[in-house]
């Protein structure tokens, strides 16, 4: 009997509310410490991400890598991007080699002959190269018709029967000069060279222009199954278009 009473007294001591409260305080304190540590880790990760340099390269779905830079507005374009866009566009617009552009995945040297694209001009029906036609989507909608008509007048008919070739040789392309928000002017000093069986040394014609460029919305890739879709996307993926061009006199060049 005394033994049973002793056990009961020990049980009451063990179940003391003060002991239970102490355990609760210890557990709560431990959880608070863990929560504080987790919060500090998250804050540290946030500040590390905030001060991390943005990526300089982004890989596109087609496998190409492009450079990226922070822009202050949607109309901003890096000067190098504007300049490269104009260089590539003008070279392609004024190219007539007698060969079609390579299709994706095709081997170099497998180009088919280019019959050209028929264009109606003031002097009659003429032709421009397929590459020139594809590249003309780098021009604004209102400027494109007159521009490709002028290119057709410059393109030698012999370019489509293997008797001639035309190419643009650039002597100088200025850095873009900002003339308004999302608009730039560049000066191109170049020569249009035409090679033929009669003139294998080439005939050179000055091609000096002021070129006006503006920012546009970058098209989404979408379904690029047709040649036309690919041409439009490739020429406008820089988010730029040429909306004007006029003759430039080299004597006006600044030293």
PDB file of C-alpha atoms in Angstrom:
ATOM      1  CA  UNK A   1       0.000   0.000   0.000  1.00  0.00           C
ATOM      2  CA  UNK A   2       2.794   2.386   0.864  1.00  0.00           C
ATOM      3  CA  UNK A   3       4.495   1.467  -2.353  1.00  0.00           C
ATOM      4  CA  UNK A   4       1.423   2.417  -4.408  1.00  0.00           C
ATOM      5  CA  UNK A   5       1.116   5.764  -2.655  1.00  0.00           C
ATOM      6  CA  UNK A   6       4.791   6.473  -3.298  1.00  0.00           C
ATOM      7  CA  UNK A   7       4.347   5.813  -7.014  1.00  0.00           C
ATOM      8  CA  UNK A   8       1.358   8.169  -7.144  1.00  0.00           C
ATOM      9  CA  UNK A   9       3.360  10.927  -5.455  1.00  0.00           C
ATOM     10  CA  UNK A  10       6.186  10.504  -7.992  1.00  0.00           C
ATOM     11  CA  UNK A  11       3.683  10.647 -10.860  1.00  0.00           C
ATOM     12  CA  UNK A  12       2.238  13.922  -9.584  1.00  0.00           C
ATOM     13  CA  UNK A  13       5.771  15.384  -9.418  1.00  0.00           C
ATOM     14  CA  UNK A  14       6.439  14.323 -12.999  1.00  0.00           C
ATOM     15  CA  UNK A  15       3.244  15.920 -14.276  1.00  0.00           C
ATOM     16  CA  UNK A  16       4.039  19.234 -12.640  1.00  0.00           C
ATOM     17  CA  UNK A  17       2.632  22.065 -14.850  1.00  0.00           C
ATOM     18  CA  UNK A  18       5.809  24.046 -14.343  1.00  0.00           C
ATOM     19  CA  UNK A  19       7.846  21.284 -15.972  1.00  0.00           C
ATOM     20  CA  UNK A  20       5.443  21.133 -18.927  1.00  0.00           C
ATOM     21  CA  UNK A  21       5.628  24.912 -19.405  1.00  0.00           C
ATOM     22  CA  UNK A  22       9.407  24.807 -19.388  1.00  0.00           C
ATOM     23  CA  UNK A  23       9.474  22.193 -22.121  1.00  0.00           C
ATOM     24  CA  UNK A  24       7.044  24.295 -24.176  1.00  0.00           C
ATOM     25  CA  UNK A  25       9.265  27.357 -23.810  1.00  0.00           C
ATOM     26  CA  UNK A  26      12.344  25.402 -24.905  1.00  0.00           C
ATOM     27  CA  UNK A  27      10.613  23.952 -27.976  1.00  0.00           C
ATOM     28  CA  UNK A  28       9.181  27.348 -28.960  1.00  0.00           C
ATOM     29  CA  UNK A  29      12.584  28.981 -28.572  1.00  0.00           C
ATOM     30  CA  UNK A  30      14.255  26.328 -30.730  1.00  0.00           C
ATOM     31  CA  UNK A  31      11.658  26.777 -33.472  1.00  0.00           C
ATOM     32  CA  UNK A  32      12.139  30.562 -33.352  1.00  0.00           C
ATOM     33  CA  UNK A  33      15.893  30.154 -33.774  1.00  0.00           C
ATOM     34  CA  UNK A  34      15.388  27.836 -36.765  1.00  0.00           C
ATOM     35  CA  UNK A  35      12.879  30.261 -38.315  1.00  0.00           C
ATOM     36  CA  UNK A  36      15.321  33.161 -37.854  1.00  0.00           C
ATOM     37  CA  UNK A  37      18.137  31.212 -39.514  1.00  0.00           C
ATOM     38  CA  UNK A  38      15.939  30.306 -42.499  1.00  0.00           C
ATOM     39  CA  UNK A  39      14.851  33.954 -42.856  1.00  0.00           C
ATOM     40  CA  UNK A  40      18.474  35.131 -42.798  1.00  0.00           C
ATOM     41  CA  UNK A  41      19.382  32.603 -45.486  1.00  0.00           C
ATOM     42  CA  UNK A  42      16.510  33.791 -47.698  1.00  0.00           C
ATOM     43  CA  UNK A  43      17.468  37.452 -47.223  1.00  0.00           C
ATOM     44  CA  UNK A  44      21.078  36.637 -48.085  1.00  0.00           C
ATOM     45  CA  UNK A  45      20.012  34.802 -51.235  1.00  0.00           C
ATOM     46  CA  UNK A  46      17.787  37.733 -52.236  1.00  0.00           C
ATOM     47  CA  UNK A  47      20.570  40.295 -51.897  1.00  0.00           C
ATOM     48  CA  UNK A  48      22.972  38.009 -53.744  1.00  0.00           C
ATOM     49  CA  UNK A  49      20.502  37.737 -56.627  1.00  0.00           C
ATOM     50  CA  UNK A  50      19.837  41.485 -56.601  1.00  0.00           C
ATOM     51  CA  UNK A  51      23.539  42.281 -56.952  1.00  0.00           C
ATOM     52  CA  UNK A  52      24.265  39.533 -59.446  1.00  0.00           C
ATOM     53  CA  UNK A  53      25.231  40.785 -62.902  1.00  0.00           C
ATOM     54  CA  UNK A  54      22.559  40.132 -65.542  1.00  0.00           C
ATOM     55  CA  UNK A  55      23.379  37.463 -68.142  1.00  0.00           C
ATOM     56  CA  UNK A  56      25.278  38.698 -71.181  1.00  0.00           C
ATOM     57  CA  UNK A  57      24.212  35.790 -73.376  1.00  0.00           C
ATOM     58  CA  UNK A  58      20.817  34.248 -73.974  1.00  0.00           C
ATOM     59  CA  UNK A  59      20.358  31.071 -75.962  1.00  0.00           C
ATOM     60  CA  UNK A  60      17.448  31.086 -78.398  1.00  0.00           C
ATOM     61  CA  UNK A  61      15.255  28.122 -79.256  1.00  0.00           C
ATOM     62  CA  UNK A  62      17.143  27.700 -82.539  1.00  0.00           C
ATOM     63  CA  UNK A  63      20.406  27.196 -80.653  1.00  0.00           C
ATOM     64  CA  UNK A  64      21.894  30.608 -81.393  1.00  0.00           C
ATOM     65  CA  UNK A  65      23.301  32.710 -78.569  1.00  0.00           C
ATOM     66  CA  UNK A  66      22.733  36.451 -78.532  1.00  0.00           C
ATOM     67  CA  UNK A  67      24.181  39.197 -76.361  1.00  0.00           C
ATOM     68  CA  UNK A  68      21.776  41.052 -74.098  1.00  0.00           C
ATOM     69  CA  UNK A  69      22.035  44.328 -72.228  1.00  0.00           C
ATOM     70  CA  UNK A  70      19.794  46.291 -69.903  1.00  0.00           C
ATOM     71  CA  UNK A  71      17.711  48.933 -71.685  1.00  0.00           C
ATOM     72  CA  UNK A  72      15.935  51.889 -70.136  1.00  0.00           C
ATOM     73  CA  UNK A  73      12.902  51.595 -72.450  1.00  0.00           C
ATOM     74  CA  UNK A  74      11.383  49.335 -75.091  1.00  0.00           C
ATOM     75  CA  UNK A  75      12.593  51.725 -77.816  1.00  0.00           C
ATOM     76  CA  UNK A  76      16.234  51.551 -76.779  1.00  0.00           C
ATOM     77  CA  UNK A  77      18.689  49.646 -78.960  1.00  0.00           C
ATOM     78  CA  UNK A  78      22.420  49.306 -78.442  1.00  0.00           C
ATOM     79  CA  UNK A  79      24.410  51.316 -81.022  1.00  0.00           C
ATOM     80  CA  UNK A  80      26.241  48.153 -82.091  1.00  0.00           C
ATOM     81  CA  UNK A  81      22.906  46.412 -82.744  1.00  0.00           C
ATOM     82  CA  UNK A  82      21.611  49.304 -84.873  1.00  0.00           C
ATOM     83  CA  UNK A  83      24.847  49.485 -86.838  1.00  0.00           C
ATOM     84  CA  UNK A  84      25.013  45.727 -87.454  1.00  0.00           C
ATOM     85  CA  UNK A  85      21.368  45.658 -88.527  1.00  0.00           C
ATOM     86  CA  UNK A  86      21.990  48.360 -91.140  1.00  0.00           C
ATOM     87  CA  UNK A  87      25.199  46.703 -92.344  1.00  0.00           C
ATOM     88  CA  UNK A  88      23.574  43.281 -92.763  1.00  0.00           C
ATOM     89  CA  UNK A  89      20.409  44.680 -94.335  1.00  0.00           C
ATOM     90  CA  UNK A  90      22.191  46.834 -96.918  1.00  0.00           C
ATOM     91  CA  UNK A  91      24.604  44.059 -97.892  1.00  0.00           C
ATOM     92  CA  UNK A  92      21.710  41.649 -98.469  1.00  0.00           C
ATOM     93  CA  UNK A  93      19.464  44.189-100.207  1.00  0.00           C
ATOM     94  CA  UNK A  94      22.129  45.002-102.797  1.00  0.00           C
ATOM     95  CA  UNK A  95      23.372  41.484-103.430  1.00  0.00           C
ATOM     96  CA  UNK A  96      22.744  39.588-106.676  1.00  0.00           C
ATOM     97  CA  UNK A  97      24.969  36.526-107.066  1.00  0.00           C
ATOM     98  CA  UNK A  98      22.742  34.380-109.264  1.00  0.00           C
ATOM     99  CA  UNK A  99      22.296  31.853-106.444  1.00  0.00           C
ATOM    100  CA  UNK A 100      19.430  31.283-104.038  1.00  0.00           C
ATOM    101  CA  UNK A 101      20.031  31.736-100.297  1.00  0.00           C
ATOM    102  CA  UNK A 102      20.879  28.519 -98.487  1.00  0.00           C
ATOM    103  CA  UNK A 103      17.978  26.817 -96.748  1.00  0.00           C
ATOM    104  CA  UNK A 104      18.471  25.853 -93.075  1.00  0.00           C
ATOM    105  CA  UNK A 105      20.571  22.688 -92.865  1.00  0.00           C
ATOM    106  CA  UNK A 106      21.705  22.819 -96.507  1.00  0.00           C
ATOM    107  CA  UNK A 107      25.384  22.346 -97.343  1.00  0.00           C
ATOM    108  CA  UNK A 108      27.509  25.227 -98.563  1.00  0.00           C
ATOM    109  CA  UNK A 109      27.891  25.033-102.327  1.00  0.00           C
ATOM    110  CA  UNK A 110      24.516  23.380-102.886  1.00  0.00           C
ATOM    111  CA  UNK A 111      22.763  26.649-103.766  1.00  0.00           C
ATOM    112  CA  UNK A 112      20.347  26.515-106.690  1.00  0.00           C
ATOM    113  CA  UNK A 113      20.245  29.117-109.452  1.00  0.00           C
ATOM    114  CA  UNK A 114      18.229  32.233-108.689  1.00  0.00           C
ATOM    115  CA  UNK A 115      15.605  33.242-111.254  1.00  0.00           C
ATOM    116  CA  UNK A 116      14.899  36.424-109.290  1.00  0.00           C
ATOM    117  CA  UNK A 117      11.668  38.108-108.225  1.00  0.00           C
ATOM    118  CA  UNK A 118       9.797  40.213-110.765  1.00  0.00           C
ATOM    119  CA  UNK A 119       9.314  43.867-109.776  1.00  0.00           C
ATOM    120  CA  UNK A 120       7.427  46.513-111.727  1.00  0.00           C
ATOM    121  CA  UNK A 121       9.333  49.792-111.981  1.00  0.00           C
ATOM    122  CA  UNK A 122       8.902  53.049-113.901  1.00  0.00           C
ATOM    123  CA  UNK A 123      11.254  51.691-116.548  1.00  0.00           C
ATOM    124  CA  UNK A 124       9.301  48.434-116.920  1.00  0.00           C
ATOM    125  CA  UNK A 125       9.384  44.973-115.412  1.00  0.00           C
ATOM    126  CA  UNK A 126      12.705  44.221-113.743  1.00  0.00           C
ATOM    127  CA  UNK A 127      13.977  41.625-111.296  1.00  0.00           C
ATOM    128  CA  UNK A 128      15.715  41.620-107.936  1.00  0.00           C
ATOM    129  CA  UNK A 129      17.496  38.694-106.316  1.00  0.00           C
ATOM    130  CA  UNK A 130      15.582  36.412-103.973  1.00  0.00           C
ATOM    131  CA  UNK A 131      17.941  37.404-101.145  1.00  0.00           C
ATOM    132  CA  UNK A 132      17.224  41.067-101.839  1.00  0.00           C
ATOM    133  CA  UNK A 133      13.481  40.399-101.793  1.00  0.00           C
ATOM    134  CA  UNK A 134      13.707  38.485 -98.505  1.00  0.00           C
ATOM    135  CA  UNK A 135      15.838  41.222 -96.946  1.00  0.00           C
ATOM    136  CA  UNK A 136      13.394  43.916 -98.058  1.00  0.00           C
ATOM    137  CA  UNK A 137      11.199  43.041 -95.064  1.00  0.00           C
ATOM    138  CA  UNK A 138      13.757  44.984 -93.026  1.00  0.00           C
ATOM    139  CA  UNK A 139      12.197  48.067 -94.654  1.00  0.00           C
ATOM    140  CA  UNK A 140       9.072  49.784 -93.354  1.00  0.00           C
ATOM    141  CA  UNK A 141       5.832  48.988 -95.146  1.00  0.00           C
ATOM    142  CA  UNK A 142       5.486  52.434 -96.725  1.00  0.00           C
ATOM    143  CA  UNK A 143       9.145  52.664 -97.793  1.00  0.00           C
ATOM    144  CA  UNK A 144       9.543  49.123 -99.132  1.00  0.00           C
ATOM    145  CA  UNK A 145       7.804  49.470-102.570  1.00  0.00           C
ATOM    146  CA  UNK A 146       9.889  52.410-103.775  1.00  0.00           C
ATOM    147  CA  UNK A 147      13.088  50.954-102.325  1.00  0.00           C
ATOM    148  CA  UNK A 148      12.804  47.589-104.065  1.00  0.00           C
ATOM    149  CA  UNK A 149      11.881  49.331-107.332  1.00  0.00           C
ATOM    150  CA  UNK A 150      15.109  51.345-107.088  1.00  0.00           C
ATOM    151  CA  UNK A 151      17.087  48.181-106.311  1.00  0.00           C
ATOM    152  CA  UNK A 152      15.526  46.467-109.337  1.00  0.00           C
ATOM    153  CA  UNK A 153      16.733  49.310-111.576  1.00  0.00           C
ATOM    154  CA  UNK A 154      20.265  48.869-110.184  1.00  0.00           C
ATOM    155  CA  UNK A 155      20.335  45.069-110.531  1.00  0.00           C
ATOM    156  CA  UNK A 156      21.951  43.852-113.791  1.00  0.00           C
ATOM    157  CA  UNK A 157      19.670  41.487-115.787  1.00  0.00           C
ATOM    158  CA  UNK A 158      22.671  39.231-116.353  1.00  0.00           C
ATOM    159  CA  UNK A 159      22.640  38.333-112.665  1.00  0.00           C
ATOM    160  CA  UNK A 160      19.891  35.798-113.405  1.00  0.00           C
ATOM    161  CA  UNK A 161      21.586  33.929-116.238  1.00  0.00           C
ATOM    162  CA  UNK A 162      25.087  33.641-114.822  1.00  0.00           C
ATOM    163  CA  UNK A 163      26.479  36.582-116.793  1.00  0.00           C
ATOM    164  CA  UNK A 164      26.832  39.136-113.984  1.00  0.00           C
ATOM    165  CA  UNK A 165      26.986  39.646-110.231  1.00  0.00           C
ATOM    166  CA  UNK A 166      26.367  42.663-108.015  1.00  0.00           C
ATOM    167  CA  UNK A 167      27.611  43.369-104.502  1.00  0.00           C
ATOM    168  CA  UNK A 168      27.921  46.292-102.101  1.00  0.00           C
ATOM    169  CA  UNK A 169      31.376  47.203-100.803  1.00  0.00           C
ATOM    170  CA  UNK A 170      31.217  49.370 -97.682  1.00  0.00           C
ATOM    171  CA  UNK A 171      33.931  51.976 -97.122  1.00  0.00           C
ATOM    172  CA  UNK A 172      32.388  53.573 -94.040  1.00  0.00           C
ATOM    173  CA  UNK A 173      29.285  53.164 -91.917  1.00  0.00           C
ATOM    174  CA  UNK A 174      28.919  55.746 -89.178  1.00  0.00           C
ATOM    175  CA  UNK A 175      27.785  55.083 -85.654  1.00  0.00           C
ATOM    176  CA  UNK A 176      24.034  55.658 -85.236  1.00  0.00           C
ATOM    177  CA  UNK A 177      23.041  59.226 -84.377  1.00  0.00           C
ATOM    178  CA  UNK A 178      19.907  59.388 -82.239  1.00  0.00           C
ATOM    179  CA  UNK A 179      17.431  61.830 -83.785  1.00  0.00           C
ATOM    180  CA  UNK A 180      14.357  60.985 -81.663  1.00  0.00           C
ATOM    181  CA  UNK A 181      13.157  58.398 -79.186  1.00  0.00           C
ATOM    182  CA  UNK A 182      13.719  55.048 -80.894  1.00  0.00           C
ATOM    183  CA  UNK A 183      14.994  56.641 -84.131  1.00  0.00           C
ATOM    184  CA  UNK A 184      18.522  56.911 -85.546  1.00  0.00           C
ATOM    185  CA  UNK A 185      20.382  58.152 -88.604  1.00  0.00           C
ATOM    186  CA  UNK A 186      23.477  56.510 -90.076  1.00  0.00           C
ATOM    187  CA  UNK A 187      25.712  57.558 -92.957  1.00  0.00           C
ATOM    188  CA  UNK A 188      26.807  54.891 -95.425  1.00  0.00           C
ATOM    189  CA  UNK A 189      29.730  55.506 -97.773  1.00  0.00           C
ATOM    190  CA  UNK A 190      29.931  52.569-100.171  1.00  0.00           C
ATOM    191  CA  UNK A 191      30.376  51.382-103.743  1.00  0.00           C
ATOM    192  CA  UNK A 192      28.066  49.208-105.783  1.00  0.00           C
ATOM    193  CA  UNK A 193      30.266  46.817-107.771  1.00  0.00           C
ATOM    194  CA  UNK A 194      28.981  44.967-110.826  1.00  0.00           C
ATOM    195  CA  UNK A 195      31.059  42.155-112.315  1.00  0.00           C
ATOM    196  CA  UNK A 196      30.342  40.628-115.722  1.00  0.00           C
ATOM    197  CA  UNK A 197      32.064  38.709-118.492  1.00  0.00           C
ATOM    198  CA  UNK A 198      32.566  42.011-120.322  1.00  0.00           C
ATOM    199  CA  UNK A 199      33.911  43.746-117.222  1.00  0.00           C
ATOM    200  CA  UNK A 200      35.581  41.141-114.984  1.00  0.00           C
ATOM    201  CA  UNK A 201      37.428  43.963-113.215  1.00  0.00           C
ATOM    202  CA  UNK A 202      34.067  45.344-112.087  1.00  0.00           C
ATOM    203  CA  UNK A 203      32.187  48.571-112.648  1.00  0.00           C
ATOM    204  CA  UNK A 204      31.984  50.733-109.536  1.00  0.00           C
ATOM    205  CA  UNK A 205      29.133  53.142-108.788  1.00  0.00           C
ATOM    206  CA  UNK A 206      29.185  55.348-105.649  1.00  0.00           C
ATOM    207  CA  UNK A 207      26.446  54.476-103.183  1.00  0.00           C
ATOM    208  CA  UNK A 208      26.425  57.131-100.458  1.00  0.00           C
ATOM    209  CA  UNK A 209      23.273  57.316 -98.344  1.00  0.00           C
ATOM    210  CA  UNK A 210      21.768  58.690 -95.175  1.00  0.00           C
ATOM    211  CA  UNK A 211      19.814  55.803 -93.685  1.00  0.00           C
ATOM    212  CA  UNK A 212      17.003  56.284 -91.174  1.00  0.00           C
ATOM    213  CA  UNK A 213      16.161  53.509 -88.712  1.00  0.00           C
ATOM    214  CA  UNK A 214      13.546  53.129 -85.995  1.00  0.00           C
ATOM    215  CA  UNK A 215      12.672  50.651 -83.267  1.00  0.00           C
ATOM    216  CA  UNK A 216       9.743  48.270 -83.741  1.00  0.00           C
ATOM    217  CA  UNK A 217       8.219  45.438 -81.742  1.00  0.00           C
ATOM    218  CA  UNK A 218      10.271  42.271 -82.051  1.00  0.00           C
ATOM    219  CA  UNK A 219       8.211  39.568 -83.801  1.00  0.00           C
ATOM    220  CA  UNK A 220       7.548  36.271 -82.051  1.00  0.00           C
ATOM    221  CA  UNK A 221       9.061  33.208 -83.766  1.00  0.00           C
ATOM    222  CA  UNK A 222       5.751  31.377 -84.179  1.00  0.00           C
ATOM    223  CA  UNK A 223       5.514  28.823 -86.969  1.00  0.00           C
ATOM    224  CA  UNK A 224       8.509  29.387 -89.276  1.00  0.00           C
ATOM    225  CA  UNK A 225       7.726  26.643 -91.771  1.00  0.00           C
ATOM    226  CA  UNK A 226       7.518  28.799 -94.904  1.00  0.00           C
ATOM    227  CA  UNK A 227      10.295  30.766 -96.600  1.00  0.00           C
ATOM    228  CA  UNK A 228       8.265  33.973 -96.271  1.00  0.00           C
ATOM    229  CA  UNK A 229       7.711  33.495 -92.525  1.00  0.00           C
ATOM    230  CA  UNK A 230      11.404  32.856 -91.944  1.00  0.00           C
ATOM    231  CA  UNK A 231      12.379  35.873 -94.058  1.00  0.00           C
ATOM    232  CA  UNK A 232      10.092  38.232 -92.151  1.00  0.00           C
ATOM    233  CA  UNK A 233      11.236  36.945 -88.763  1.00  0.00           C
ATOM    234  CA  UNK A 234      14.959  36.917 -89.548  1.00  0.00           C
ATOM    235  CA  UNK A 235      15.001  40.443 -90.960  1.00  0.00           C
ATOM    236  CA  UNK A 236      12.974  41.933 -88.099  1.00  0.00           C
ATOM    237  CA  UNK A 237      14.209  39.977 -85.073  1.00  0.00           C
ATOM    238  CA  UNK A 238      16.533  42.862 -84.097  1.00  0.00           C
ATOM    239  CA  UNK A 239      13.419  44.973 -83.435  1.00  0.00           C
ATOM    240  CA  UNK A 240      14.425  47.538 -86.067  1.00  0.00           C
ATOM    241  CA  UNK A 241      13.365  48.695 -89.515  1.00  0.00           C
ATOM    242  CA  UNK A 242      14.720  51.095 -92.141  1.00  0.00           C
ATOM    243  CA  UNK A 243      12.061  53.718 -92.849  1.00  0.00           C
ATOM    244  CA  UNK A 244      13.932  56.104 -95.123  1.00  0.00           C
ATOM    245  CA  UNK A 245      17.026  56.658 -97.233  1.00  0.00           C
ATOM    246  CA  UNK A 246      18.393  59.608 -99.174  1.00  0.00           C
ATOM    247  CA  UNK A 247      21.526  60.538-101.089  1.00  0.00           C
ATOM    248  CA  UNK A 248      24.477  61.798 -99.097  1.00  0.00           C
ATOM    249  CA  UNK A 249      27.320  63.929-100.395  1.00  0.00           C
ATOM    250  CA  UNK A 250      30.740  62.783 -99.058  1.00  0.00           C
ATOM    251  CA  UNK A 251      31.844  66.426 -98.879  1.00  0.00           C
ATOM    252  CA  UNK A 252      29.446  66.858 -95.957  1.00  0.00           C
ATOM    253  CA  UNK A 253      31.278  64.317 -93.833  1.00  0.00           C
ATOM    254  CA  UNK A 254      32.536  65.716 -90.553  1.00  0.00           C
ATOM    255  CA  UNK A 255      36.307  65.351 -90.014  1.00  0.00           C
TER     256      UNK A 255
END
